Amino acid sequence: MPAPRFCPQCGGAGLQLRLPVGETHERLLCERCGYIHYSNPKIIAGCIIEQAGQYLLCQRAIAPRPGTWTLPAGFMESGETTEQAALRETWEESGVRAKIVSPYSIFSVPQISEVYIIFRAQALEVTRDFGPETLACRFFAPADIPWESIYYPAIRQILERYIQEREAGIYGIYMGNDATGTLHFMR
Ligand code: ZN
């Protein structure tokens, strides 16, 4: 996230990196009015939706990596729950109305201060009426998934795991970062 050049509170240009009293992280502080700029991770919520052994993927129309295929997902808005955000993004990017089944993958990407929360979801209605952030959108059988054009390795891992777990008939919940983590199974 780019740091502001001017104080959002007073418009002053004297933002300095300082350690506020009693805090553990340096923040941009306004020397004029005392404003403290907090920069916290962004949450991206999305869904993995499987229907009759096929998986819903959207082809990105926008940067980063336009043309690659990914799960419907996007930045959570203020005032939403993560589930609402995941379902709204799924609707906007794929035209699929869905309902949440369970959490499926919670992974952090600390290098870029992002947290992904991916839910298992079930399609209720497939309208094919998707928004401008998507070039194309369809359900793929595993053998037809464009594996070499998946947006991001962590998304590919989610798909690979789901395909394996569906065959085994038991679904785990992943927690970790985008490279390593642990799978949790509950009885
Ligand atoms: Zn200020």
Coordinates of N, CA, C and O and ligand atoms in Angstrom, one line a residue:
M1 N 0.9 -1.2 0.0 CA 0.0 0.0 0.0 C 0.9 1.2 0.0 O 1.7 1.4 0.9
P2 N 0.7 2.2 -1.0 CA 1.6 3.4 -1.0 C 1.3 4.2 0.2 O 0.1 4.4 0.6
A3 N 2.3 4.8 0.8 CA 2.1 5.7 1.9 C 1.6 7.0 1.4 O 2.0 7.5 0.4
P4 N 0.8 7.7 2.2 CA 0.3 9.0 1.8 C 1.4 10.1 1.9 O 2.3 10.0 2.7
R5 N 1.4 11.0 0.9 CA 2.4 12.1 0.9 C 2.0 13.3 1.8 O 2.8 14.0 2.3
F6 N 0.6 13.4 1.9 CA 0.1 14.5 2.7 C -0.8 13.9 3.8 O -1.4 12.9 3.7
C7 N -0.9 14.7 4.9 CA -1.7 14.2 6.1 C -3.2 14.2 5.7 O -3.7 15.3 5.3
P8 N -3.9 13.1 5.8 CA -5.3 13.1 5.4 C -6.1 13.9 6.4 O -7.3 14.3 6.0
Q9 N -5.6 14.3 7.5 CA -6.4 15.0 8.5 C -6.2 16.5 8.4 O -7.2 17.3 8.4
C10 N -4.9 17.0 8.2 CA -4.7 18.5 8.1 C -4.1 18.9 6.8 O -4.0 20.1 6.5
G11 N -3.8 18.0 5.9 CA -3.2 18.3 4.6 C -1.7 18.7 4.7 O -1.1 19.0 3.7
G12 N -1.1 18.6 5.9 CA 0.3 18.9 6.0 C 1.2 17.9 5.3 O 0.8 16.8 5.1
A13 N 2.4 18.4 4.9 CA 3.3 17.5 4.2 C 4.4 16.9 5.1 O 5.3 16.2 4.7
G14 N 4.3 17.2 6.4 CA 5.3 16.7 7.3 C 5.1 15.4 8.0 O 5.3 15.2 9.2
L15 N 4.8 14.4 7.1 CA 4.6 13.0 7.7 C 6.0 12.4 7.9 O 6.8 12.4 7.0
Q16 N 6.2 11.9 9.1 CA 7.5 11.3 9.4 C 7.3 9.9 10.0 O 6.3 9.7 10.7
L17 N 8.3 9.0 9.7 CA 8.2 7.7 10.3 C 8.7 7.7 11.7 O 9.9 8.0 12.0
R18 N 7.8 7.4 12.7 CA 8.2 7.4 14.1 C 7.6 6.3 14.8 O 6.6 5.7 14.4
L19 N 8.1 5.9 16.0 CA 7.5 4.9 16.8 C 6.6 5.6 17.8 O 7.1 6.2 18.8
P20 N 5.3 5.5 17.7 CA 4.4 6.2 18.6 C 4.6 5.6 20.0 O 4.9 4.4 20.2
V21 N 4.4 6.4 21.1 CA 4.5 5.9 22.5 C 3.7 4.7 22.7 O 2.5 4.7 22.4
G22 N 4.3 3.7 23.3 CA 3.5 2.5 23.6 C 3.2 1.5 22.5 O 2.5 0.5 22.7
E23 N 3.7 1.8 21.3 CA 3.4 0.9 20.1 C 4.7 0.1 19.8 O 5.8 0.4 20.2
T24 N 4.5 -0.9 18.9 CA 5.6 -1.8 18.6 C 6.0 -1.6 17.1 O 7.1 -2.1 16.8
H25 N 5.2 -0.9 16.3 CA 5.6 -0.7 14.9 C 5.7 0.8 14.6 O 5.0 1.6 15.1
E26 N 6.7 1.1 13.8 CA 6.8 2.5 13.3 C 5.6 2.9 12.5 O 5.1 2.1 11.7
R27 N 5.2 4.1 12.6 CA 4.0 4.6 11.8 C 4.4 6.0 11.2 O 5.3 6.7 11.8
L28 N 3.7 6.3 10.2 CA 3.8 7.7 9.7 C 3.0 8.6 10.6 O 1.8 8.4 10.8
L29 N 3.7 9.6 11.2 CA 3.1 10.6 12.1 C 3.1 11.9 11.4 O 4.1 12.3 10.8
C30 N 2.0 12.7 11.6 CA 1.9 14.1 11.2 C 2.5 15.0 12.3 O 1.9 15.0 13.4
E31 N 3.5 15.7 12.0 CA 4.1 16.6 13.0 C 3.3 17.8 13.4 O 3.4 18.3 14.4
R32 N 2.3 18.1 12.4 CA 1.5 19.3 12.7 C 0.3 19.0 13.6 O 0.0 19.7 14.5
C33 N -0.4 17.9 13.3 CA -1.7 17.6 14.0 C -1.7 16.4 14.8 O -2.6 16.1 15.5
G34 N -0.6 15.6 14.7 CA -0.5 14.4 15.5 C -1.2 13.1 14.9 O -1.3 12.1 15.5
Y35 N -1.7 13.3 13.7 CA -2.4 12.1 13.0 C -1.4 11.0 12.9 O -0.2 11.2 12.6
I36 N -1.9 9.8 13.1 CA -1.1 8.6 13.0 C -1.7 7.7 11.8 O -2.8 7.4 11.8
H37 N -0.8 7.4 10.9 CA -1.3 6.6 9.7 C -1.0 5.1 10.0 O 0.1 4.7 10.1
Y38 N -2.1 4.4 10.1 CA -2.0 2.9 10.3 C -2.1 2.2 8.9 O -3.0 2.5 8.1
S39 N -1.2 1.3 8.6 CA -1.3 0.5 7.4 C -1.4 -0.9 7.8 O -0.5 -1.5 8.3
N40 N -2.6 -1.5 7.6 CA -2.9 -2.9 8.0 C -3.1 -3.7 6.8 O -3.5 -3.2 5.7
P41 N -3.0 -5.0 6.9 CA -3.2 -5.9 5.7 C -4.6 -5.8 5.2 O -5.6 -5.5 5.8
K42 N -4.7 -6.1 3.9 CA -6.0 -6.2 3.2 C -6.5 -7.6 3.1 O -5.7 -8.5 3.0
I43 N -7.8 -7.8 3.2 CA -8.4 -9.1 3.2 C -9.0 -9.3 1.8 O -9.8 -8.5 1.3
I44 N -8.7 -10.5 1.2 CA -9.3 -10.9 -0.1 C -10.1 -12.1 0.2 O -9.6 -13.1 0.8
A45 N -11.4 -12.0 -0.1 CA -12.3 -13.2 0.2 C -12.8 -13.7 -1.2 O -13.0 -13.0 -2.1
G46 N -12.9 -15.1 -1.2 CA -13.3 -15.7 -2.4 C -13.9 -17.1 -2.2 O -14.0 -17.5 -1.1
C47 N -14.2 -17.7 -3.3 CA -14.9 -19.0 -3.2 C -14.3 -20.0 -4.1 O -13.9 -19.7 -5.3
I48 N -14.2 -21.3 -3.7 CA -14.0 -22.4 -4.6 C -15.3 -23.1 -4.7 O -15.9 -23.5 -3.7
I49 N -15.8 -23.2 -6.0 CA -17.1 -23.8 -6.3 C -17.0 -24.9 -7.2 O -16.5 -24.8 -8.3
E50 N -17.4 -26.1 -6.7 CA -17.3 -27.3 -7.5 C -18.7 -27.8 -7.8 O -19.6 -27.7 -7.0
Q51 N -18.9 -28.2 -9.1 CA -20.3 -28.7 -9.4 C -20.1 -29.9 -10.3 O -19.4 -29.8 -11.4
A52 N -20.6 -31.0 -9.9 CA -20.4 -32.3 -10.7 C -19.0 -32.5 -11.1 O -18.7 -32.9 -12.2
G53 N -18.1 -32.3 -10.2 CA -16.6 -32.5 -10.4 C -16.0 -31.5 -11.3 O -14.8 -31.7 -11.7
Q54 N -16.6 -30.4 -11.5 CA -16.0 -29.3 -12.3 C -15.9 -28.1 -11.4 O -16.6 -27.9 -10.5
Y55 N -14.9 -27.2 -11.8 CA -14.5 -26.2 -10.9 C -14.6 -24.8 -11.6 O -14.2 -24.6 -12.7
L56 N -15.2 -23.9 -10.9 CA -15.5 -22.5 -11.4 C -14.2 -21.7 -11.4 O -13.6 -21.5 -10.4
L57 N -13.8 -21.3 -12.6 CA -12.7 -20.4 -12.7 C -13.0 -19.2 -13.6 O -13.8 -19.3 -14.5
C58 N -12.4 -18.0 -13.2 CA -12.6 -16.8 -14.0 C -11.3 -16.4 -14.6 O -10.2 -16.5 -14.0
Q59 N -11.4 -15.9 -15.9 CA -10.2 -15.4 -16.5 C -10.1 -13.9 -16.3 O -11.0 -13.1 -16.6
R60 N -9.0 -13.4 -15.7 CA -8.8 -12.1 -15.3 C -8.8 -11.1 -16.5 O -8.0 -11.3 -17.4
A61 N -9.5 -10.0 -16.4 CA -9.5 -9.0 -17.4 C -8.6 -7.8 -17.0 O -8.2 -7.0 -17.8
I62 N -8.1 -7.9 -15.7 CA -7.4 -6.7 -15.2 C -6.1 -7.1 -14.6 O -5.9 -8.3 -14.3
A63 N -5.2 -6.1 -14.4 CA -3.9 -6.4 -13.8 C -4.2 -6.7 -12.3 O -5.2 -6.2 -11.7
P64 N -3.3 -7.4 -11.6 CA -2.1 -8.1 -12.2 C -2.5 -9.4 -12.9 O -3.5 -10.0 -12.6
R65 N -1.6 -9.7 -13.9 CA -1.6 -10.9 -14.7 C -3.0 -11.1 -15.4 O -3.6 -12.1 -15.2
P66 N -3.4 -10.2 -16.2 CA -4.6 -10.4 -17.0 C -4.4 -11.6 -17.9 O -3.3 -11.9 -18.4
G67 N -5.5 -12.3 -18.2 CA -5.5 -13.5 -19.0 C -5.3 -14.7 -18.2 O -5.6 -15.8 -18.8
T68 N -4.8 -14.7 -17.0 CA -4.7 -15.9 -16.2 C -6.1 -16.2 -15.6 O -7.0 -15.4 -15.5
W69 N -6.2 -17.5 -15.1 CA -7.4 -18.0 -14.6 C -7.3 -18.1 -13.0 O -6.3 -18.5 -12.5
T70 N -8.4 -17.7 -12.4 CA -8.3 -17.8 -10.9 C -9.7 -18.1 -10.3 O -10.7 -18.1 -11.0
L71 N -9.7 -18.3 -9.0 CA -11.0 -18.4 -8.3 C -11.6 -17.0 -8.2 O -10.9 -16.0 -8.1
P72 N -13.0 -16.9 -8.2 CA -13.6 -15.6 -8.0 C -13.2 -15.2 -6.5 O -13.5 -15.9 -5.6
A73 N -12.6 -14.0 -6.4 CA -12.2 -13.4 -5.2 C -11.8 -12.0 -5.3 O -11.5 -11.5 -6.4
G74 N -11.9 -11.2 -4.2 CA -11.6 -9.8 -4.3 C -11.5 -9.2 -3.0 O -11.8 -9.8 -1.9
F75 N -11.2 -7.9 -2.9 CA -11.0 -7.2 -1.7 C -12.3 -7.0 -1.0 O -13.3 -6.6 -1.6
M76 N -12.3 -7.3 0.3 CA -13.4 -7.1 1.2 C -13.7 -5.6 1.3 O -12.8 -4.8 1.3
E77 N -15.0 -5.3 1.4 CA -15.4 -3.9 1.6 C -15.7 -3.6 3.1 O -16.1 -4.6 3.8
S78 N -15.5 -2.4 3.5 CA -16.0 -2.1 4.9 C -17.4 -2.4 5.0 O -18.2 -2.1 4.1
G79 N -17.8 -2.8 6.2 CA -19.2 -3.1 6.4 C -19.7 -4.5 6.0 O -20.9 -4.8 6.2
E80 N -18.8 -5.3 5.4 CA -19.1 -6.6 5.0 C -18.6 -7.7 6.0 O -17.5 -7.4 6.6
T81 N -19.2 -8.8 6.0 CA -18.5 -10.0 6.6 C -17.7 -10.6 5.5 O -17.8 -10.4 4.3
T82 N -16.7 -11.5 5.9 CA -15.9 -12.2 4.9 C -16.8 -13.0 4.0 O -16.5 -13.1 2.8
E83 N -17.8 -13.7 4.5 CA -18.7 -14.5 3.7 C -19.4 -13.6 2.7 O -19.6 -14.0 1.5
Q84 N -19.9 -12.5 3.1 CA -20.6 -11.6 2.2 C -19.7 -11.1 1.1 O -20.1 -11.1 -0.1
A85 N -18.5 -10.8 1.5 CA -17.5 -10.4 0.5 C -17.2 -11.5 -0.5 O -17.2 -11.2 -1.8
A86 N -17.0 -12.7 -0.1 CA -16.7 -13.8 -1.0 C -17.9 -14.0 -2.0 O -17.7 -14.3 -3.2
L87 N -19.1 -14.0 -1.5 CA -20.3 -14.2 -2.3 C -20.5 -13.1 -3.3 O -20.9 -13.3 -4.4
R88 N -20.2 -11.8 -2.8 CA -20.4 -10.7 -3.7 C -19.4 -10.7 -4.8 O -19.7 -10.5 -6.0
E89 N -18.1 -11.0 -4.5 CA -17.1 -11.1 -5.5 C -17.4 -12.2 -6.5 O -17.2 -12.1 -7.7
T90 N -17.9 -13.3 -6.0 CA -18.2 -14.4 -6.9 C -19.3 -14.0 -7.8 O -19.3 -14.3 -9.0
W91 N -20.3 -13.3 -7.3 CA -21.4 -12.8 -8.2 C -20.9 -11.8 -9.2 O -21.1 -12.0 -10.4
E92 N -20.0 -10.9 -8.8 CA -19.5 -9.8 -9.7 C -18.6 -10.4 -10.8 O -18.7 -10.0 -11.9
E93 N -17.8 -11.4 -10.4 CA -16.8 -11.9 -11.3 C -17.2 -13.1 -12.1 O -16.6 -13.4 -13.1
S94 N -18.2 -13.8 -11.7 CA -18.6 -15.0 -12.4 C -20.1 -15.0 -12.7 O -20.5 -15.9 -13.5
G95 N -20.9 -14.2 -12.1 CA -22.4 -14.3 -12.4 C -23.0 -15.5 -11.7 O -24.1 -15.9 -12.1
V96 N -22.3 -16.1 -10.8 CA -22.8 -17.2 -10.1 C -23.3 -16.8 -8.7 O -22.6 -16.2 -7.9
R97 N -24.6 -17.1 -8.4 CA -25.1 -17.0 -7.1 C -24.7 -18.2 -6.3 O -25.0 -19.3 -6.8
A98 N -24.2 -18.0 -5.1 CA -23.7 -19.2 -4.4 C -24.0 -19.1 -2.9 O -24.5 -18.0 -2.4
K99 N -23.9 -20.2 -2.2 CA -23.9 -20.1 -0.7 C -22.7 -20.8 -0.1 O -22.1 -21.7 -0.7
I100 N -22.3 -20.3 1.0 CA -21.1 -20.7 1.7 C -21.3 -22.1 2.3 O -22.3 -22.4 2.9
V101 N -20.3 -23.0 2.1 CA -20.4 -24.3 2.8 C -19.5 -24.3 4.0 O -19.9 -24.7 5.1
S102 N -18.2 -23.9 3.9 CA -17.3 -23.8 5.0 C -16.1 -23.1 4.7 O -15.8 -22.8 3.5
P103 N -15.3 -22.7 5.7 CA -13.9 -22.1 5.3 C -13.1 -23.2 4.6 O -13.3 -24.4 4.9
Y104 N -12.2 -22.8 3.8 CA -11.4 -23.8 3.1 C -9.9 -23.5 3.1 O -9.1 -24.4 3.3
S105 N -9.6 -22.3 3.0 CA -8.1 -21.9 3.0 C -8.0 -20.5 3.5 O -8.7 -19.6 3.1
I106 N -7.2 -20.3 4.6 CA -6.9 -19.0 5.1 C -5.4 -18.8 5.0 O -4.6 -19.5 5.8
F107 N -4.9 -18.0 4.1 CA -3.5 -17.9 4.0 C -3.1 -16.4 3.9 O -3.7 -15.6 3.3
S108 N -1.9 -16.1 4.5 CA -1.4 -14.8 4.5 C -0.3 -14.7 3.5 O 0.4 -15.6 3.2
V109 N -0.2 -13.5 2.9 CA 1.0 -13.2 2.0 C 1.7 -12.0 2.6 O 1.4 -10.8 2.3
P110 N 2.5 -12.2 3.7 CA 3.0 -11.1 4.5 C 3.9 -10.1 3.6 O 3.9 -9.0 4.0
Q111 N 4.5 -10.6 2.6 CA 5.4 -9.8 1.8 C 4.6 -8.6 1.2 O 5.2 -7.5 0.9
I112 N 3.3 -8.8 0.9 CA 2.5 -7.8 0.3 C 1.3 -7.4 1.2 O 0.4 -6.7 0.8
S113 N 1.4 -7.9 2.5 CA 0.4 -7.5 3.5 C -1.0 -7.8 3.0 O -1.9 -6.9 2.9
E114 N -1.3 -9.1 2.5 CA -2.6 -9.5 2.1 C -2.9 -10.8 2.9 O -2.1 -11.6 3.1
V115 N -4.2 -11.0 3.1 CA -4.7 -12.2 3.7 C -5.8 -12.7 2.8 O -6.8 -11.9 2.5
Y116 N -5.7 -14.0 2.4 CA -6.8 -14.6 1.6 C -7.6 -15.5 2.5 O -7.1 -16.3 3.2
I117 N -8.9 -15.3 2.3 CA -9.9 -16.2 3.0 C -10.8 -16.8 1.9 O -11.6 -16.1 1.2
I118 N -10.5 -18.1 1.6 CA -11.3 -18.8 0.5 C -12.3 -19.8 1.2 O -11.9 -20.6 2.0
F119 N -13.5 -19.7 0.8 CA -14.6 -20.6 1.3 C -14.9 -21.7 0.2 O -14.8 -21.4 -1.0
R120 N -15.3 -22.8 0.7 CA -16.0 -23.8 -0.1 C -17.4 -23.2 -0.3 O -18.0 -22.8 0.7
A121 N -17.9 -23.2 -1.5 CA -19.3 -22.7 -1.7 C -20.0 -23.6 -2.7 O -19.3 -24.3 -3.5
Q122 N -21.3 -23.4 -2.8 CA -22.1 -24.2 -3.7 C -22.9 -23.3 -4.6 O -23.4 -22.3 -4.1
A123 N -22.8 -23.6 -5.9 CA -23.5 -22.7 -6.8 C -25.0 -22.9 -6.7 O -25.5 -24.1 -6.7
L124 N -25.8 -21.8 -6.6 CA -27.3 -21.9 -6.6 C -27.8 -21.6 -8.0 O -28.9 -22.1 -8.4
E125 N -27.2 -20.7 -8.7 CA -27.6 -20.2 -10.0 C -26.5 -19.7 -10.8 O -25.6 -19.0 -10.3
V126 N -26.4 -20.2 -12.0 CA -25.3 -19.8 -12.9 C -25.9 -18.9 -14.0 O -26.6 -19.4 -14.9
T127 N -25.6 -17.6 -14.0 CA -26.3 -16.7 -14.9 C -25.4 -16.4 -16.1 O -25.9 -15.9 -17.1
R128 N -24.1 -16.5 -16.0 CA -23.1 -16.1 -17.1 C -23.2 -14.6 -17.3 O -22.7 -14.1 -18.3
D129 N -23.7 -13.9 -16.3 CA -23.8 -12.4 -16.4 C -22.7 -11.8 -15.5 O -23.0 -11.5 -14.4
F130 N -21.4 -11.8 -16.0 CA -20.4 -11.4 -15.1 C -19.9 -10.0 -15.5 O -20.1 -9.5 -16.6
G131 N -19.1 -9.4 -14.6 CA -18.7 -8.0 -14.7 C -17.4 -7.8 -15.5 O -16.8 -8.8 -16.0
P132 N -17.0 -6.5 -15.6 CA -15.9 -6.2 -16.5 C -14.5 -6.6 -16.0 O -13.6 -6.5 -16.8
E133 N -14.4 -7.1 -14.8 CA -13.1 -7.6 -14.3 C -12.8 -9.0 -14.8 O -11.7 -9.5 -14.6
T134 N -13.8 -9.6 -15.5 CA -13.6 -11.0 -16.0 C -13.7 -11.1 -17.5 O -14.7 -10.5 -18.1
L135 N -12.8 -11.8 -18.2 CA -12.9 -12.0 -19.6 C -13.8 -13.1 -20.0 O -14.5 -13.1 -20.9
A136 N -13.6 -14.2 -19.2 CA -14.4 -15.4 -19.4 C -14.5 -16.2 -18.1 O -13.8 -15.9 -17.2
C137 N -15.5 -17.0 -18.1 CA -15.8 -17.7 -16.8 C -16.5 -19.0 -17.1 O -17.4 -19.1 -17.9
R138 N -16.0 -20.1 -16.5 CA -16.6 -21.4 -16.8 C -16.2 -22.4 -15.8 O -15.2 -22.2 -15.0
F139 N -16.9 -23.6 -15.8 CA -16.6 -24.7 -15.0 C -15.6 -25.6 -15.8 O -15.9 -25.9 -16.9
F140 N -14.5 -26.1 -15.1 CA -13.6 -27.0 -15.8 C -13.5 -28.3 -15.1 O -13.4 -28.3 -13.9
A141 N -13.5 -29.4 -15.9 CA -13.1 -30.7 -15.3 C -11.6 -30.6 -15.0 O -10.9 -29.8 -15.7
P142 N -11.1 -31.4 -14.0 CA -9.7 -31.3 -13.7 C -8.7 -31.3 -14.9 O -7.8 -30.6 -14.9
A143 N -9.0 -32.3 -15.8 CA -8.1 -32.5 -16.9 C -8.1 -31.3 -17.9 O -7.2 -31.1 -18.6
D144 N -9.2 -30.5 -17.8 CA -9.3 -29.3 -18.7 C -8.8 -28.0 -18.1 O -8.8 -27.0 -18.8
I145 N -8.6 -28.0 -16.8 CA -8.1 -26.8 -16.1 C -6.9 -26.2 -16.8 O -5.9 -27.0 -17.0
P146 N -6.8 -25.0 -17.1 CA -5.6 -24.4 -17.7 C -4.5 -24.2 -16.7 O -4.2 -23.1 -16.2
W147 N -3.9 -25.4 -16.3 CA -3.0 -25.4 -15.2 C -1.8 -24.5 -15.4 O -1.3 -23.9 -14.4
E148 N -1.4 -24.3 -16.6 CA -0.2 -23.4 -16.8 C -0.5 -21.9 -16.8 O 0.3 -21.1 -16.9
S149 N -1.8 -21.6 -16.7 CA -2.3 -20.2 -16.8 C -3.1 -19.9 -15.5 O -3.9 -19.0 -15.5
I150 N -2.8 -20.6 -14.4 CA -3.5 -20.2 -13.1 C -2.7 -19.0 -12.6 O -1.5 -18.9 -12.6
Y151 N -3.5 -18.1 -12.0 CA -3.1 -16.8 -11.6 C -1.9 -16.8 -10.7 O -1.0 -16.0 -10.8
Y152 N -1.8 -17.8 -9.8 CA -0.9 -17.7 -8.6 C -0.7 -19.1 -8.1 O -1.7 -19.8 -8.0
P153 N 0.5 -19.5 -7.7 CA 0.7 -20.9 -7.3 C -0.2 -21.3 -6.1 O -0.7 -22.5 -6.1
A154 N -0.5 -20.4 -5.2 CA -1.3 -20.8 -4.1 C -2.8 -21.1 -4.5 O -3.4 -22.0 -3.9
I155 N -3.2 -20.5 -5.6 CA -4.5 -20.8 -6.1 C -4.5 -22.2 -6.8 O -5.5 -23.0 -6.6
R156 N -3.4 -22.5 -7.5 CA -3.3 -23.8 -8.1 C -3.3 -24.9 -7.0 O -3.9 -25.9 -7.1
Q157 N -2.6 -24.6 -5.9 CA -2.6 -25.6 -4.8 C -4.0 -25.8 -4.2 O -4.3 -27.0 -3.8
I158 N -4.8 -24.8 -4.1 CA -6.1 -25.0 -3.6 C -6.9 -25.9 -4.5 O -7.6 -26.8 -4.0
L159 N -6.8 -25.7 -5.8 CA -7.5 -26.5 -6.7 C -7.0 -28.0 -6.7 O -7.8 -28.9 -6.6
E160 N -5.7 -28.2 -6.6 CA -5.1 -29.5 -6.6 C -5.6 -30.2 -5.3 O -6.0 -31.4 -5.3
R161 N -5.6 -29.5 -4.2 CA -6.0 -30.1 -2.9 C -7.5 -30.5 -3.0 O -7.9 -31.6 -2.5
Y162 N -8.3 -29.6 -3.5 CA -9.8 -29.9 -3.5 C -10.0 -31.1 -4.4 O -10.9 -32.0 -4.0
I163 N -9.4 -31.2 -5.5 CA -9.6 -32.4 -6.4 C -9.2 -33.7 -5.7 O -10.0 -34.6 -5.7
Q164 N -8.1 -33.7 -4.9 CA -7.7 -34.8 -4.2 C -8.7 -35.1 -3.0 O -9.1 -36.3 -2.8
E165 N -9.1 -34.1 -2.3 CA -10.0 -34.3 -1.2 C -11.4 -34.7 -1.6 O -12.0 -35.5 -0.9
R166 N -11.8 -34.2 -2.8 CA -13.1 -34.7 -3.3 C -13.1 -36.2 -3.5 O -14.1 -36.9 -3.2
E167 N -12.0 -36.7 -4.1 CA -11.9 -38.1 -4.3 C -11.9 -38.9 -3.0 O -12.4 -40.0 -2.9
A168 N -11.2 -38.3 -2.0 CA -11.1 -39.0 -0.7 C -12.4 -38.8 0.1 O -12.6 -39.5 1.1
G169 N -13.2 -37.8 -0.2 CA -14.4 -37.6 0.5 C -14.3 -36.9 1.8 O -15.2 -36.9 2.6
I170 N -13.1 -36.2 2.0 CA -13.0 -35.5 3.3 C -12.2 -34.2 3.0 O -11.3 -34.2 2.2
Y171 N -12.7 -33.1 3.6 CA -12.2 -31.8 3.3 C -11.5 -31.2 4.5 O -12.0 -31.2 5.6
G172 N -10.3 -30.6 4.3 CA -9.6 -30.0 5.3 C -9.7 -28.5 5.2 O -10.3 -27.9 4.3
I173 N -9.1 -27.8 6.2 CA -9.0 -26.3 6.2 C -7.5 -26.0 6.3 O -6.8 -26.5 7.2
Y174 N -7.0 -25.2 5.3 CA -5.6 -24.9 5.3 C -5.4 -23.5 6.1 O -6.2 -22.6 5.9
M175 N -4.4 -23.5 6.9 CA -4.0 -22.2 7.5 C -2.5 -22.1 7.4 O -1.7 -23.0 7.7
G176 N -2.0 -20.9 6.9 CA -0.6 -20.7 6.8 C -0.3 -19.5 6.0 O -1.1 -18.5 6.0
N177 N 0.9 -19.5 5.3 CA 1.1 -18.5 4.3 C 0.9 -19.0 2.9 O 0.4 -20.2 2.7
D178 N 1.4 -18.3 1.9 CA 1.1 -18.8 0.5 C 2.1 -19.9 0.1 O 1.9 -20.4 -1.0
A179 N 3.0 -20.2 1.0 CA 4.0 -21.3 0.6 C 3.9 -22.5 1.5 O 3.8 -23.6 1.1
T180 N 3.8 -22.2 2.8 CA 3.8 -23.4 3.8 C 2.7 -23.1 4.8 O 2.4 -22.0 5.2
G181 N 2.1 -24.2 5.3 CA 1.1 -24.1 6.3 C 0.7 -25.5 6.7 O 1.3 -26.5 6.4
T182 N -0.4 -25.6 7.5 CA -0.9 -26.9 7.9 C -2.4 -27.0 7.5 O -3.1 -26.1 7.4
L183 N -2.7 -28.3 7.3 CA -4.1 -28.7 7.0 C -4.8 -29.2 8.3 O -4.2 -30.0 9.0
H184 N -6.0 -28.7 8.5 CA -6.7 -29.1 9.7 C -7.9 -29.9 9.3 O -8.7 -29.5 8.4
F185 N -8.1 -31.1 9.9 CA -9.3 -31.9 9.7 C -10.0 -32.0 11.0 O -9.4 -32.2 12.0
M186 N -11.3 -31.8 10.9 CA -12.1 -31.9 12.2 C -13.0 -33.1 12.1 O -13.6 -33.4 11.1
R187 N -13.2 -33.7 13.3 CA -14.1 -34.8 13.4 C -15.4 -34.3 14.1 O -15.4 -33.4 14.9
Ligands
ZN1 ZN -1.8 16.4 10.1

